[in-house]
Amino acid sequence: MTDVPQTYDETGAVVHCQLFYVNDSQQAQVESLQSLIAEHTLPIILDIEVATEKLTQRRRQQLSQASTQPILLLDNKDKLSWLSDGLSVAPEWDKLQRRVVSAGRKSELLLQAAKITSDSHVIDATAGFGHDSLILASTGAQVTMLEQQPLMALLLLAEQQRMSALPNWQKLMSRLQIINADALSYFANLEASTVADNATTIDVVYLDPMFPEDSYQDSKTGKGAKVGKHMQALHQLARPPTLDEERQLLSSVQAVVKQSMQGQGRVVVKRPQFAPLLADEPASESWHNEAVRFDGYFV
Ligand SMILES: C[S@@+](CC[C@H](N)C(=O)[O-])C[C@H]1O[C@@H](n2cnc3c(N)ncnc32)[C@H](O)[C@@H]1O
Protein backbone atom coordinates (compact mmCIF):
# COMPACT_ATOMS: atom_id res chain seq x y z
CA MET A 1 0.00 0.00 0.00
CA THR A 2 1.19 3.54 -0.69
CA ASP A 3 0.38 6.74 1.19
CA VAL A 4 -2.28 5.08 3.26
CA PRO A 5 -3.58 7.40 5.99
CA GLN A 6 -3.30 5.87 9.44
CA THR A 7 -7.05 5.74 9.80
CA TYR A 8 -7.20 2.79 7.36
CA ASP A 9 -6.87 -0.49 9.00
CA GLU A 10 -7.49 -4.02 7.81
CA THR A 11 -8.33 -5.18 11.32
CA GLY A 12 -11.75 -3.56 11.18
CA ALA A 13 -10.84 -0.48 13.24
CA VAL A 14 -13.07 2.55 12.89
CA VAL A 15 -12.33 4.84 9.95
CA HIS A 16 -12.60 8.57 10.68
CA CYS A 17 -13.58 10.53 7.56
CA GLN A 18 -14.02 14.24 7.02
CA LEU A 19 -17.22 14.99 5.14
CA PHE A 20 -17.54 18.38 3.44
CA TYR A 21 -20.90 19.47 2.11
CA VAL A 22 -21.47 22.63 0.15
CA ASN A 23 -24.65 24.24 1.41
CA ASP A 24 -27.02 24.21 4.36
CA SER A 25 -29.91 22.76 2.36
CA GLN A 26 -28.02 19.43 2.34
CA GLN A 27 -28.77 18.56 5.99
CA ALA A 28 -31.21 15.82 4.92
CA GLN A 29 -28.57 14.22 2.65
CA VAL A 30 -25.99 14.32 5.42
CA GLU A 31 -28.49 12.67 7.76
CA SER A 32 -29.28 9.98 5.23
CA LEU A 33 -25.56 9.20 4.92
CA GLN A 34 -25.43 8.83 8.69
CA SER A 35 -28.44 6.50 8.49
CA LEU A 36 -26.72 4.35 5.84
CA ILE A 37 -23.67 4.07 8.10
CA ALA A 38 -25.84 3.02 11.05
CA GLU A 39 -28.09 0.65 9.08
CA HIS A 40 -25.15 -1.20 7.54
CA THR A 41 -23.02 -0.96 10.70
CA LEU A 42 -20.15 0.54 8.74
CA PRO A 43 -17.18 1.28 11.03
CA ILE A 44 -17.06 4.91 9.90
CA ILE A 45 -17.21 8.11 11.93
CA LEU A 46 -17.91 11.24 9.92
CA ASP A 47 -16.46 14.57 11.00
CA ILE A 48 -18.90 16.85 9.21
CA GLU A 49 -18.15 20.38 8.01
CA VAL A 50 -19.68 22.80 5.57
CA ALA A 51 -17.11 23.85 2.96
CA THR A 52 -16.54 27.55 3.52
CA GLU A 53 -14.47 28.01 0.34
CA LYS A 54 -15.39 26.98 -3.19
CA LEU A 55 -14.07 23.48 -3.86
CA THR A 56 -11.87 24.37 -6.81
CA GLN A 57 -9.21 21.90 -7.97
CA ARG A 58 -6.61 23.91 -6.06
CA ARG A 59 -8.69 23.78 -2.87
CA ARG A 60 -9.18 20.02 -3.29
CA GLN A 61 -5.42 19.55 -3.57
CA GLN A 62 -4.92 21.66 -0.43
CA LEU A 63 -7.52 19.68 1.51
CA SER A 64 -5.98 16.37 0.44
CA GLN A 65 -2.50 17.46 1.42
CA ALA A 66 -3.54 18.93 4.77
CA SER A 67 -5.62 15.99 6.00
CA THR A 68 -4.49 12.73 7.52
CA GLN A 69 -8.07 11.44 7.26
CA PRO A 70 -9.87 10.35 4.12
CA ILE A 71 -12.04 13.16 2.77
CA LEU A 72 -15.54 12.80 1.36
CA LEU A 73 -17.33 15.52 -0.59
CA LEU A 74 -21.06 15.94 -1.04
CA ASP A 75 -21.38 18.20 -4.09
CA ASN A 76 -24.23 20.52 -5.01
CA LYS A 77 -25.94 17.65 -6.89
CA ASP A 78 -25.73 15.50 -3.73
CA LYS A 79 -23.17 13.21 -5.32
CA LEU A 80 -20.80 11.72 -2.76
CA SER A 81 -17.18 11.41 -3.84
CA TRP A 82 -13.89 10.56 -2.20
CA LEU A 83 -11.04 13.01 -2.52
CA SER A 84 -8.04 10.89 -3.30
CA ASP A 85 -4.79 12.78 -3.91
CA GLY A 86 -6.81 15.88 -4.82
CA LEU A 87 -8.94 13.99 -7.37
CA SER A 88 -12.62 13.34 -6.70
CA VAL A 89 -13.59 9.76 -7.41
CA ALA A 90 -17.10 8.35 -7.20
CA PRO A 91 -18.97 5.36 -8.61
CA GLU A 92 -20.79 7.68 -11.10
CA TRP A 93 -23.09 4.92 -12.29
CA ASP A 94 -25.05 7.36 -14.47
CA LYS A 95 -21.99 7.62 -16.74
CA LEU A 96 -22.36 3.91 -17.53
CA GLN A 97 -25.92 4.29 -18.75
CA ARG A 98 -25.25 3.65 -22.46
CA ARG A 99 -23.05 0.65 -21.70
CA VAL A 100 -25.57 -0.81 -19.30
CA VAL A 101 -28.49 -0.33 -21.71
CA SER A 102 -26.68 -2.03 -24.61
CA ALA A 103 -24.85 -4.65 -22.52
CA GLY A 104 -25.02 -8.18 -23.91
CA ARG A 105 -22.77 -11.13 -24.56
CA LYS A 106 -21.59 -9.54 -27.84
CA SER A 107 -20.55 -6.23 -26.31
CA GLU A 108 -19.37 -7.38 -22.86
CA LEU A 109 -16.68 -10.03 -22.49
CA LEU A 110 -17.68 -10.34 -18.81
CA LEU A 111 -21.17 -11.50 -19.85
CA GLN A 112 -19.70 -14.04 -22.30
CA ALA A 113 -17.63 -15.43 -19.47
CA ALA A 114 -20.36 -15.33 -16.80
CA LYS A 115 -23.16 -16.70 -19.04
CA ILE A 116 -25.91 -15.55 -16.69
CA THR A 117 -29.64 -15.01 -17.23
CA SER A 118 -32.31 -13.01 -15.45
CA ASP A 119 -32.85 -15.98 -13.10
CA SER A 120 -29.26 -16.04 -11.93
CA HIS A 121 -27.80 -14.94 -8.62
CA VAL A 122 -24.27 -13.61 -8.84
CA ILE A 123 -21.90 -12.58 -6.07
CA ASP A 124 -19.45 -9.87 -7.10
CA ALA A 125 -16.99 -10.55 -4.30
CA THR A 126 -14.72 -7.56 -5.00
CA ALA A 127 -17.21 -4.80 -5.83
CA GLY A 128 -14.89 -1.75 -5.95
CA PHE A 129 -16.81 1.06 -7.70
CA GLY A 130 -19.51 -1.41 -8.74
CA HIS A 131 -19.05 -0.95 -12.50
CA ASP A 132 -18.80 -4.66 -13.25
CA SER A 133 -21.72 -5.34 -10.89
CA LEU A 134 -23.89 -3.04 -13.02
CA ILE A 135 -22.95 -4.95 -16.18
CA LEU A 136 -23.81 -8.22 -14.41
CA ALA A 137 -27.11 -6.79 -13.13
CA SER A 138 -28.00 -5.46 -16.62
CA THR A 139 -28.99 -9.05 -17.50
CA GLY A 140 -31.77 -9.03 -14.90
CA ALA A 141 -29.69 -11.16 -12.50
CA GLN A 142 -29.61 -10.48 -8.75
CA VAL A 143 -26.16 -9.27 -7.72
CA THR A 144 -24.77 -9.38 -4.19
CA MET A 145 -21.82 -6.99 -3.96
CA LEU A 146 -19.13 -7.59 -1.33
CA GLU A 147 -16.70 -4.80 -0.56
CA GLN A 148 -14.19 -5.02 2.25
CA GLN A 149 -13.36 -1.31 2.53
CA PRO A 150 -16.00 0.57 4.58
CA LEU A 151 -15.31 3.80 2.68
CA MET A 152 -15.95 2.10 -0.67
CA ALA A 153 -19.04 0.38 0.73
CA LEU A 154 -20.39 3.79 1.81
CA LEU A 155 -19.74 5.24 -1.67
CA LEU A 156 -21.62 2.29 -3.20
CA LEU A 157 -24.57 2.55 -0.80
CA ALA A 158 -24.83 6.31 -1.32
CA GLU A 159 -24.73 5.82 -5.10
CA GLN A 160 -27.42 3.14 -4.93
CA GLN A 161 -29.59 5.52 -2.91
CA ARG A 162 -28.98 8.44 -5.32
CA MET A 163 -29.65 6.34 -8.45
CA SER A 164 -32.76 4.72 -6.95
CA ALA A 165 -34.42 8.12 -7.16
CA LEU A 166 -34.14 8.01 -11.00
CA PRO A 167 -37.10 6.12 -12.53
CA ASN A 168 -35.00 4.49 -15.31
CA TRP A 169 -32.62 3.00 -12.77
CA GLN A 170 -34.98 1.82 -10.07
CA LYS A 171 -35.39 -1.78 -11.24
CA LEU A 172 -31.69 -2.32 -11.69
CA MET A 173 -30.93 -0.72 -8.31
CA SER A 174 -33.39 -3.07 -6.61
CA ARG A 175 -31.38 -6.06 -7.87
CA LEU A 176 -28.19 -4.94 -6.08
CA GLN A 177 -27.41 -5.87 -2.49
CA ILE A 178 -24.31 -4.18 -1.08
CA ILE A 179 -22.51 -5.78 1.88
CA ASN A 180 -19.43 -4.47 3.65
CA ALA A 181 -17.57 -7.74 4.14
CA ASP A 182 -14.29 -9.45 3.48
CA ALA A 183 -14.91 -12.09 0.81
CA LEU A 184 -12.52 -14.52 2.47
CA SER A 185 -14.55 -14.62 5.71
CA TYR A 186 -17.89 -14.38 3.88
CA PHE A 187 -17.18 -17.51 1.79
CA ALA A 188 -15.50 -19.34 4.66
CA ASN A 189 -18.77 -18.85 6.63
CA LEU A 190 -20.90 -20.00 3.71
CA GLU A 191 -18.66 -23.01 3.23
CA ALA A 192 -19.07 -23.94 6.88
CA SER A 193 -22.88 -23.65 6.81
CA THR A 194 -25.01 -26.50 5.47
CA VAL A 195 -26.90 -26.52 2.17
CA ALA A 196 -30.19 -26.09 4.08
CA ASP A 197 -28.89 -22.86 5.66
CA ASN A 198 -28.07 -21.41 2.24
CA ALA A 199 -31.55 -20.75 0.92
CA THR A 200 -30.50 -18.87 -2.23
CA THR A 201 -28.45 -20.51 -4.95
CA ILE A 202 -25.24 -18.93 -6.18
CA ASP A 203 -24.82 -19.43 -9.92
CA VAL A 204 -21.69 -17.36 -10.43
CA VAL A 205 -19.07 -15.72 -8.25
CA TYR A 206 -17.09 -12.94 -9.86
CA LEU A 207 -13.65 -11.93 -8.57
CA ASP A 208 -11.66 -8.87 -9.63
CA PRO A 209 -8.99 -8.66 -6.93
CA MET A 210 -6.40 -5.90 -6.75
CA PHE A 211 -3.37 -6.39 -8.92
CA PRO A 212 0.10 -4.79 -8.41
CA GLU A 213 -0.12 -1.22 -9.73
CA ASP A 214 2.87 -1.54 -12.03
CA SER A 215 1.75 -4.80 -13.64
CA TYR A 216 -1.21 -3.88 -15.79
CA GLN A 217 0.96 -3.55 -18.92
CA ASP A 218 3.35 -6.02 -20.46
CA SER A 219 6.84 -4.88 -19.42
CA LYS A 220 8.34 -5.65 -22.87
CA THR A 221 5.67 -4.46 -25.30
CA GLY A 222 3.88 -1.86 -23.12
CA LYS A 223 0.59 -3.44 -24.25
CA GLY A 224 -2.24 -3.80 -21.79
CA ALA A 225 -4.61 -1.69 -19.74
CA LYS A 226 -3.99 1.90 -18.69
CA VAL A 227 -4.61 2.51 -15.00
CA GLY A 228 -7.53 4.95 -14.74
CA LYS A 229 -8.23 7.34 -11.86
CA HIS A 230 -10.64 4.93 -10.17
CA MET A 231 -8.01 2.16 -10.02
CA GLN A 232 -5.30 4.61 -8.95
CA ALA A 233 -7.48 5.67 -6.06
CA LEU A 234 -8.23 2.07 -5.08
CA HIS A 235 -4.52 1.38 -4.85
CA GLN A 236 -4.42 3.89 -1.98
CA LEU A 237 -6.93 1.80 -0.07
CA ALA A 238 -6.48 -1.85 -0.87
CA ARG A 239 -3.54 -4.13 -1.52
CA PRO A 240 -3.26 -7.11 -3.84
CA PRO A 241 -3.83 -10.47 -2.13
CA THR A 242 -0.89 -12.71 -1.31
CA LEU A 243 -0.62 -16.04 -3.17
CA ASP A 244 -1.86 -17.75 -0.04
CA GLU A 245 -4.91 -15.45 0.15
CA GLU A 246 -5.57 -16.05 -3.56
CA ARG A 247 -5.54 -19.81 -2.97
CA GLN A 248 -7.83 -19.59 0.07
CA LEU A 249 -10.28 -17.30 -1.70
CA LEU A 250 -10.47 -19.29 -4.93
CA SER A 251 -10.82 -22.65 -3.22
CA SER A 252 -13.47 -21.46 -0.77
CA VAL A 253 -15.44 -19.71 -3.56
CA GLN A 254 -15.24 -22.82 -5.75
CA ALA A 255 -16.45 -25.00 -2.88
CA VAL A 256 -19.47 -22.75 -2.22
CA VAL A 257 -20.51 -22.56 -5.90
CA LYS A 258 -20.04 -26.30 -6.30
CA GLN A 259 -22.21 -26.97 -3.23
CA SER A 260 -24.86 -24.59 -4.57
CA MET A 261 -24.92 -25.57 -8.25
CA GLN A 262 -23.64 -29.15 -8.32
CA GLY A 263 -21.51 -28.79 -11.43
CA GLN A 264 -23.56 -26.08 -13.19
CA GLY A 265 -21.92 -23.01 -11.65
CA ARG A 266 -18.85 -21.00 -12.45
CA VAL A 267 -16.31 -18.66 -10.93
CA VAL A 268 -15.10 -15.85 -13.18
CA VAL A 269 -11.87 -14.01 -12.45
CA LYS A 270 -10.83 -10.75 -14.12
CA ARG A 271 -7.12 -10.21 -14.74
CA PRO A 272 -5.05 -7.77 -16.76
CA GLN A 273 -4.49 -9.50 -20.13
CA PHE A 274 -0.91 -10.61 -19.40
CA ALA A 275 -1.32 -11.36 -15.70
CA PRO A 276 -0.62 -14.79 -14.24
CA LEU A 277 -3.56 -16.98 -13.27
CA LEU A 278 -5.18 -16.33 -9.89
CA ALA A 279 -3.63 -18.71 -7.32
CA ASP A 280 -1.71 -20.27 -10.28
CA GLU A 281 -4.87 -22.29 -10.93
CA PRO A 282 -5.50 -23.22 -14.59
CA ALA A 283 -8.87 -21.97 -15.85
CA SER A 284 -11.49 -24.07 -17.66
CA GLU A 285 -11.79 -21.38 -20.35
CA SER A 286 -10.55 -17.81 -20.89
CA TRP A 287 -11.86 -14.82 -22.83
CA HIS A 288 -9.67 -11.79 -23.55
CA ASN A 289 -9.33 -8.56 -25.47
CA GLU A 290 -6.28 -6.29 -25.70
CA ALA A 291 -6.60 -5.12 -22.11
CA VAL A 292 -8.30 -7.69 -19.89
CA ARG A 293 -8.82 -11.39 -19.55
CA PHE A 294 -11.65 -13.28 -17.87
CA ASP A 295 -10.73 -16.73 -16.59
CA GLY A 296 -13.70 -19.04 -16.06
CA TYR A 297 -13.60 -21.94 -13.60
CA PHE A 298 -16.51 -24.32 -14.16
CA VAL A 299 -17.45 -25.97 -10.88
C1 LIG B 1 -9.97 -4.11 -8.68
S1 LIG B 1 -11.17 -3.52 -7.62
C2 LIG B 1 -12.68 -4.06 -8.30
C3 LIG B 1 -13.24 -3.13 -9.33
C4 LIG B 1 -14.65 -3.51 -9.72
N1 LIG B 1 -14.67 -4.75 -10.47
C5 LIG B 1 -15.34 -2.40 -10.48
O1 LIG B 1 -15.94 -2.69 -11.53
O2 LIG B 1 -15.31 -1.24 -10.01
C6 LIG B 1 -11.04 -4.54 -6.21
C7 LIG B 1 -11.98 -4.15 -5.08
O3 LIG B 1 -12.19 -5.31 -4.31
C8 LIG B 1 -12.06 -5.00 -2.96
N2 LIG B 1 -11.56 -6.22 -2.33
C9 LIG B 1 -10.33 -6.76 -2.44
N3 LIG B 1 -10.22 -7.89 -1.73
C10 LIG B 1 -11.43 -8.09 -1.16
C11 LIG B 1 -11.96 -9.07 -0.30
N4 LIG B 1 -11.21 -10.07 0.13
N5 LIG B 1 -13.24 -8.96 0.09
C12 LIG B 1 -14.03 -7.95 -0.33
N6 LIG B 1 -13.57 -6.96 -1.14
C13 LIG B 1 -12.31 -7.03 -1.55
C14 LIG B 1 -11.07 -3.86 -2.89
O4 LIG B 1 -11.26 -3.09 -1.71
C15 LIG B 1 -11.43 -3.08 -4.15
O5 LIG B 1 -12.43 -2.14 -3.88
XYZ file of C-alpha atoms and ligand atoms in Angstrom:
326
model
C 0.000 0.000 0.000
C 1.186 3.535 -0.694
C 0.385 6.741 1.192
C -2.278 5.083 3.263
C -3.579 7.396 5.987
C -3.297 5.872 9.440
C -7.055 5.742 9.797
C -7.199 2.792 7.355
C -6.865 -0.490 8.996
C -7.488 -4.018 7.807
C -8.326 -5.181 11.318
C -11.751 -3.561 11.183
C -10.844 -0.484 13.239
C -13.069 2.551 12.887
C -12.329 4.842 9.947
C -12.596 8.569 10.679
C -13.579 10.528 7.561
C -14.022 14.236 7.019
C -17.221 14.991 5.144
C -17.545 18.376 3.436
C -20.904 19.467 2.110
C -21.472 22.635 0.147
C -24.646 24.238 1.410
C -27.023 24.215 4.364
C -29.913 22.760 2.357
C -28.020 19.426 2.343
C -28.768 18.562 5.988
C -31.213 15.821 4.921
C -28.573 14.223 2.652
C -25.992 14.320 5.424
C -28.489 12.666 7.761
C -29.281 9.985 5.226
C -25.559 9.203 4.917
C -25.429 8.835 8.688
C -28.436 6.495 8.490
C -26.715 4.346 5.837
C -23.673 4.071 8.104
C -25.844 3.020 11.051
C -28.094 0.653 9.082
C -25.148 -1.200 7.537
C -23.025 -0.958 10.705
C -20.153 0.541 8.737
C -17.178 1.276 11.025
C -17.060 4.913 9.897
C -17.211 8.111 11.928
C -17.907 11.243 9.921
C -16.457 14.575 11.003
C -18.901 16.850 9.209
C -18.150 20.384 8.012
C -19.682 22.799 5.572
C -17.108 23.855 2.965
C -16.538 27.555 3.516
C -14.467 28.013 0.344
C -15.385 26.979 -3.189
C -14.072 23.479 -3.862
C -11.865 24.370 -6.814
C -9.209 21.904 -7.975
C -6.608 23.913 -6.056
C -8.695 23.780 -2.869
C -9.178 20.023 -3.293
C -5.417 19.554 -3.571
C -4.920 21.660 -0.426
C -7.522 19.677 1.513
C -5.982 16.367 0.435
C -2.505 17.460 1.423
C -3.539 18.926 4.775
C -5.617 15.993 6.004
C -4.492 12.734 7.519
C -8.071 11.438 7.263
C -9.875 10.349 4.118
C -12.045 13.159 2.773
C -15.543 12.798 1.361
C -17.334 15.525 -0.588
C -21.065 15.943 -1.038
C -21.381 18.200 -4.092
C -24.234 20.515 -5.010
C -25.938 17.648 -6.891
C -25.733 15.503 -3.727
C -23.166 13.210 -5.318
C -20.801 11.722 -2.760
C -17.182 11.407 -3.842
C -13.893 10.556 -2.202
C -11.035 13.011 -2.518
C -8.038 10.886 -3.302
C -4.789 12.783 -3.907
C -6.811 15.880 -4.816
C -8.939 13.992 -7.368
C -12.620 13.337 -6.695
C -13.586 9.762 -7.408
C -17.097 8.351 -7.198
C -18.965 5.362 -8.613
C -20.793 7.679 -11.102
C -23.093 4.919 -12.290
C -25.046 7.357 -14.473
C -21.987 7.619 -16.740
C -22.358 3.906 -17.531
C -25.924 4.285 -18.754
C -25.250 3.647 -22.463
C -23.055 0.653 -21.702
C -25.572 -0.814 -19.297
C -28.487 -0.331 -21.706
C -26.681 -2.032 -24.605
C -24.848 -4.648 -22.522
C -25.020 -8.178 -23.907
C -22.769 -11.134 -24.556
C -21.595 -9.536 -27.842
C -20.549 -6.229 -26.308
C -19.368 -7.382 -22.864
C -16.684 -10.034 -22.487
C -17.684 -10.341 -18.815
C -21.167 -11.504 -19.851
C -19.700 -14.042 -22.299
C -17.629 -15.430 -19.471
C -20.365 -15.331 -16.802
C -23.165 -16.700 -19.042
C -25.915 -15.554 -16.687
C -29.638 -15.008 -17.233
C -32.311 -13.014 -15.450
C -32.846 -15.985 -13.104
C -29.255 -16.041 -11.929
C -27.805 -14.942 -8.618
C -24.267 -13.612 -8.842
C -21.900 -12.579 -6.074
C -19.453 -9.869 -7.102
C -16.989 -10.550 -4.299
C -14.724 -7.558 -5.004
C -17.207 -4.804 -5.827
C -14.893 -1.746 -5.945
C -16.811 1.058 -7.700
C -19.505 -1.408 -8.744
C -19.047 -0.950 -12.495
C -18.802 -4.662 -13.248
C -21.725 -5.337 -10.891
C -23.887 -3.035 -13.020
C -22.948 -4.945 -16.176
C -23.808 -8.220 -14.413
C -27.112 -6.792 -13.132
C -28.002 -5.459 -16.618
C -28.990 -9.055 -17.497
C -31.767 -9.028 -14.898
C -29.695 -11.157 -12.502
C -29.607 -10.482 -8.755
C -26.163 -9.269 -7.725
C -24.766 -9.380 -4.192
C -21.822 -6.991 -3.956
C -19.134 -7.589 -1.328
C -16.696 -4.799 -0.561
C -14.193 -5.021 2.252
C -13.362 -1.314 2.534
C -15.998 0.569 4.578
C -15.313 3.803 2.684
C -15.951 2.097 -0.668
C -19.044 0.378 0.732
C -20.395 3.789 1.810
C -19.744 5.243 -1.666
C -21.621 2.293 -3.199
C -24.565 2.552 -0.801
C -24.834 6.313 -1.323
C -24.727 5.815 -5.102
C -27.420 3.145 -4.934
C -29.592 5.519 -2.914
C -28.977 8.439 -5.322
C -29.649 6.345 -8.445
C -32.757 4.719 -6.949
C -34.421 8.120 -7.164
C -34.143 8.014 -10.995
C -37.099 6.119 -12.527
C -34.996 4.488 -15.312
C -32.618 2.997 -12.770
C -34.985 1.815 -10.066
C -35.392 -1.781 -11.239
C -31.689 -2.320 -11.692
C -30.929 -0.723 -8.314
C -33.394 -3.067 -6.609
C -31.376 -6.058 -7.871
C -28.191 -4.943 -6.083
C -27.410 -5.869 -2.494
C -24.314 -4.178 -1.077
C -22.512 -5.781 1.878
C -19.428 -4.474 3.653
C -17.573 -7.740 4.142
C -14.289 -9.449 3.478
C -14.912 -12.089 0.815
C -12.518 -14.516 2.470
C -14.548 -14.623 5.708
C -17.887 -14.381 3.880
C -17.184 -17.508 1.793
C -15.502 -19.335 4.662
C -18.773 -18.851 6.635
C -20.899 -19.999 3.707
C -18.660 -23.009 3.227
C -19.072 -23.941 6.879
C -22.876 -23.652 6.811
C -25.008 -26.498 5.470
C -26.898 -26.518 2.171
C -30.186 -26.092 4.082
C -28.889 -22.860 5.660
C -28.068 -21.406 2.242
C -31.546 -20.749 0.921
C -30.501 -18.872 -2.235
C -28.447 -20.515 -4.951
C -25.241 -18.933 -6.178
C -24.818 -19.427 -9.920
C -21.687 -17.363 -10.434
C -19.072 -15.715 -8.255
C -17.090 -12.941 -9.863
C -13.647 -11.929 -8.573
C -11.663 -8.868 -9.626
C -8.986 -8.657 -6.934
C -6.396 -5.895 -6.749
C -3.368 -6.391 -8.919
C 0.102 -4.793 -8.411
C -0.123 -1.219 -9.731
C 2.874 -1.538 -12.029
C 1.753 -4.800 -13.636
C -1.208 -3.879 -15.794
C 0.955 -3.547 -18.915
C 3.347 -6.019 -20.459
C 6.839 -4.881 -19.424
C 8.340 -5.649 -22.867
C 5.669 -4.458 -25.300
C 3.882 -1.864 -23.119
C 0.587 -3.437 -24.250
C -2.241 -3.804 -21.789
C -4.613 -1.691 -19.743
C -3.987 1.902 -18.692
C -4.612 2.511 -15.000
C -7.528 4.954 -14.739
C -8.229 7.340 -11.862
C -10.638 4.926 -10.175
C -8.015 2.165 -10.018
C -5.297 4.611 -8.952
C -7.476 5.670 -6.056
C -8.233 2.072 -5.077
C -4.518 1.383 -4.854
C -4.424 3.889 -1.977
C -6.932 1.798 -0.066
C -6.479 -1.848 -0.869
C -3.540 -4.126 -1.523
C -3.263 -7.115 -3.842
C -3.830 -10.469 -2.132
C -0.886 -12.712 -1.313
C -0.616 -16.038 -3.167
C -1.857 -17.747 -0.037
C -4.914 -15.452 0.155
C -5.570 -16.050 -3.556
C -5.538 -19.812 -2.970
C -7.827 -19.594 0.075
C -10.275 -17.302 -1.701
C -10.468 -19.291 -4.931
C -10.824 -22.651 -3.222
C -13.466 -21.457 -0.771
C -15.442 -19.710 -3.559
C -15.239 -22.816 -5.753
C -16.453 -24.999 -2.875
C -19.471 -22.747 -2.218
C -20.508 -22.557 -5.901
C -20.044 -26.304 -6.296
C -22.208 -26.966 -3.228
C -24.861 -24.593 -4.565
C -24.922 -25.573 -8.253
C -23.637 -29.149 -8.323
C -21.513 -28.786 -11.428
C -23.556 -26.082 -13.194
C -21.924 -23.014 -11.646
C -18.850 -20.998 -12.450
C -16.312 -18.660 -10.934
C -15.103 -15.849 -13.177
C -11.869 -14.008 -12.454
C -10.829 -10.747 -14.122
C -7.124 -10.215 -14.745
C -5.049 -7.775 -16.762
C -4.487 -9.502 -20.129
C -0.906 -10.607 -19.401
C -1.323 -11.359 -15.696
C -0.616 -14.787 -14.236
C -3.564 -16.979 -13.268
C -5.182 -16.329 -9.886
C -3.628 -18.710 -7.323
C -1.711 -20.269 -10.284
C -4.866 -22.289 -10.930
C -5.503 -23.223 -14.594
C -8.872 -21.965 -15.853
C -11.490 -24.074 -17.665
C -11.793 -21.376 -20.345
C -10.554 -17.809 -20.889
C -11.863 -14.819 -22.825
C -9.674 -11.793 -23.555
C -9.335 -8.564 -25.470
C -6.284 -6.293 -25.704
C -6.601 -5.115 -22.107
C -8.303 -7.688 -19.894
C -8.820 -11.390 -19.547
C -11.649 -13.277 -17.865
C -10.733 -16.730 -16.591
C -13.697 -19.038 -16.058
C -13.604 -21.943 -13.597
C -16.507 -24.321 -14.157
C -17.448 -25.971 -10.880
C -9.974 -4.105 -8.677
S -11.172 -3.521 -7.616
C -12.679 -4.063 -8.302
C -13.241 -3.131 -9.328
C -14.648 -3.509 -9.723
N -14.673 -4.750 -10.472
C -15.339 -2.399 -10.480
O -15.944 -2.688 -11.534
O -15.311 -1.237 -10.014
C -11.037 -4.537 -6.214
C -11.982 -4.150 -5.084
O -12.188 -5.309 -4.306
C -12.064 -5.005 -2.957
N -11.562 -6.223 -2.331
C -10.326 -6.758 -2.445
N -10.220 -7.890 -1.727
C -11.433 -8.087 -1.159
C -11.961 -9.074 -0.298
N -11.211 -10.070 0.135
N -13.243 -8.958 0.095
C -14.025 -7.948 -0.331
N -13.566 -6.955 -1.137
C -12.306 -7.029 -1.551
C -11.072 -3.855 -2.887
O -11.262 -3.090 -1.706
C -11.433 -3.084 -4.151
O -12.429 -2.138 -3.884
